[in-house]
Amino acid sequence: MKISLIITLCVTAVLALVLTLSNPKRDEAKTKEELLTFELDMADGKLTPSRIEVPANQPIKISITNSGKKAAEFESIQLRKEKVLAPGSKSFVVIKKMAPGEYKFFDDFHQATAQGVIVAR
């Protein structure tokens, strides 16, 4: 009877370890940290840089800072991404693999002056 209990505890411990190590959320968090990252500053209708060149067919992360005094919204219809940032805040968007080409993005709150492009090569 003691041997059955010991075997059951060992099997349970091994299963718990396997489930912990194969946790997709853990892998996803690690992946987001390791992605090639590009910086974008949004400030009251101005994008810096307004052109971001990235490698094609590779996921990337764009770290966005709103250094302005008004809210900003990173938006790309082609990439199906949008992120609203309060003044003085920072966030990011992860973009999956992009085929070679140009992908427009803009500040939805300042469309007249804040237009940019991501160029995947």
Short mmCIF file of C-alpha atoms in Angstrom, two decimals, residues 7 9 11 16 19 29-32 38-39 41 44 46 49-50 54-55 58 64 75 81-82 90 95-96 99 107 116:
data_model
loop_
_atom_site.label_atom_id
_atom_site.label_comp_id
_atom_site.label_asym_id
_atom_site.label_seq_id
_atom_site.Cartn_x
_atom_site.Cartn_y
_atom_site.Cartn_z
CA ILE A 7 4.18 5.85 -7.04
CA LEU A 9 2.83 10.94 -5.57
CA VAL A 11 3.53 10.44 -11.02
CA ALA A 16 2.77 18.88 -12.46
CA LEU A 19 2.44 20.99 -17.21
CA ALA A 29 5.58 35.92 -22.30
CA LYS A 30 9.17 34.85 -22.93
CA THR A 31 8.67 35.21 -26.69
CA LYS A 32 7.32 38.77 -26.36
CA PHE A 38 11.36 48.87 -32.56
CA GLU A 39 10.69 52.14 -30.73
CA ASP A 41 7.23 57.92 -30.04
CA ASP A 44 0.49 65.33 -30.07
CA LYS A 46 3.88 63.71 -34.50
CA PRO A 49 10.09 57.77 -36.58
CA SER A 50 7.35 57.91 -39.20
CA VAL A 54 11.69 45.74 -40.26
CA PRO A 55 12.68 42.28 -41.49
CA GLN A 58 9.58 37.68 -38.70
CA ILE A 64 5.14 52.81 -28.19
CA GLU A 75 -3.69 52.17 -35.49
CA LYS A 81 -3.75 46.60 -34.67
CA GLU A 82 -4.74 49.47 -32.44
CA LYS A 90 4.06 53.44 -22.68
CA ILE A 95 2.95 42.07 -35.02
CA LYS A 96 3.11 38.60 -36.51
CA ALA A 99 5.17 39.57 -46.04
CA ASP A 107 -2.41 58.18 -34.81
CA GLY A 116 3.56 56.48 -40.82
#
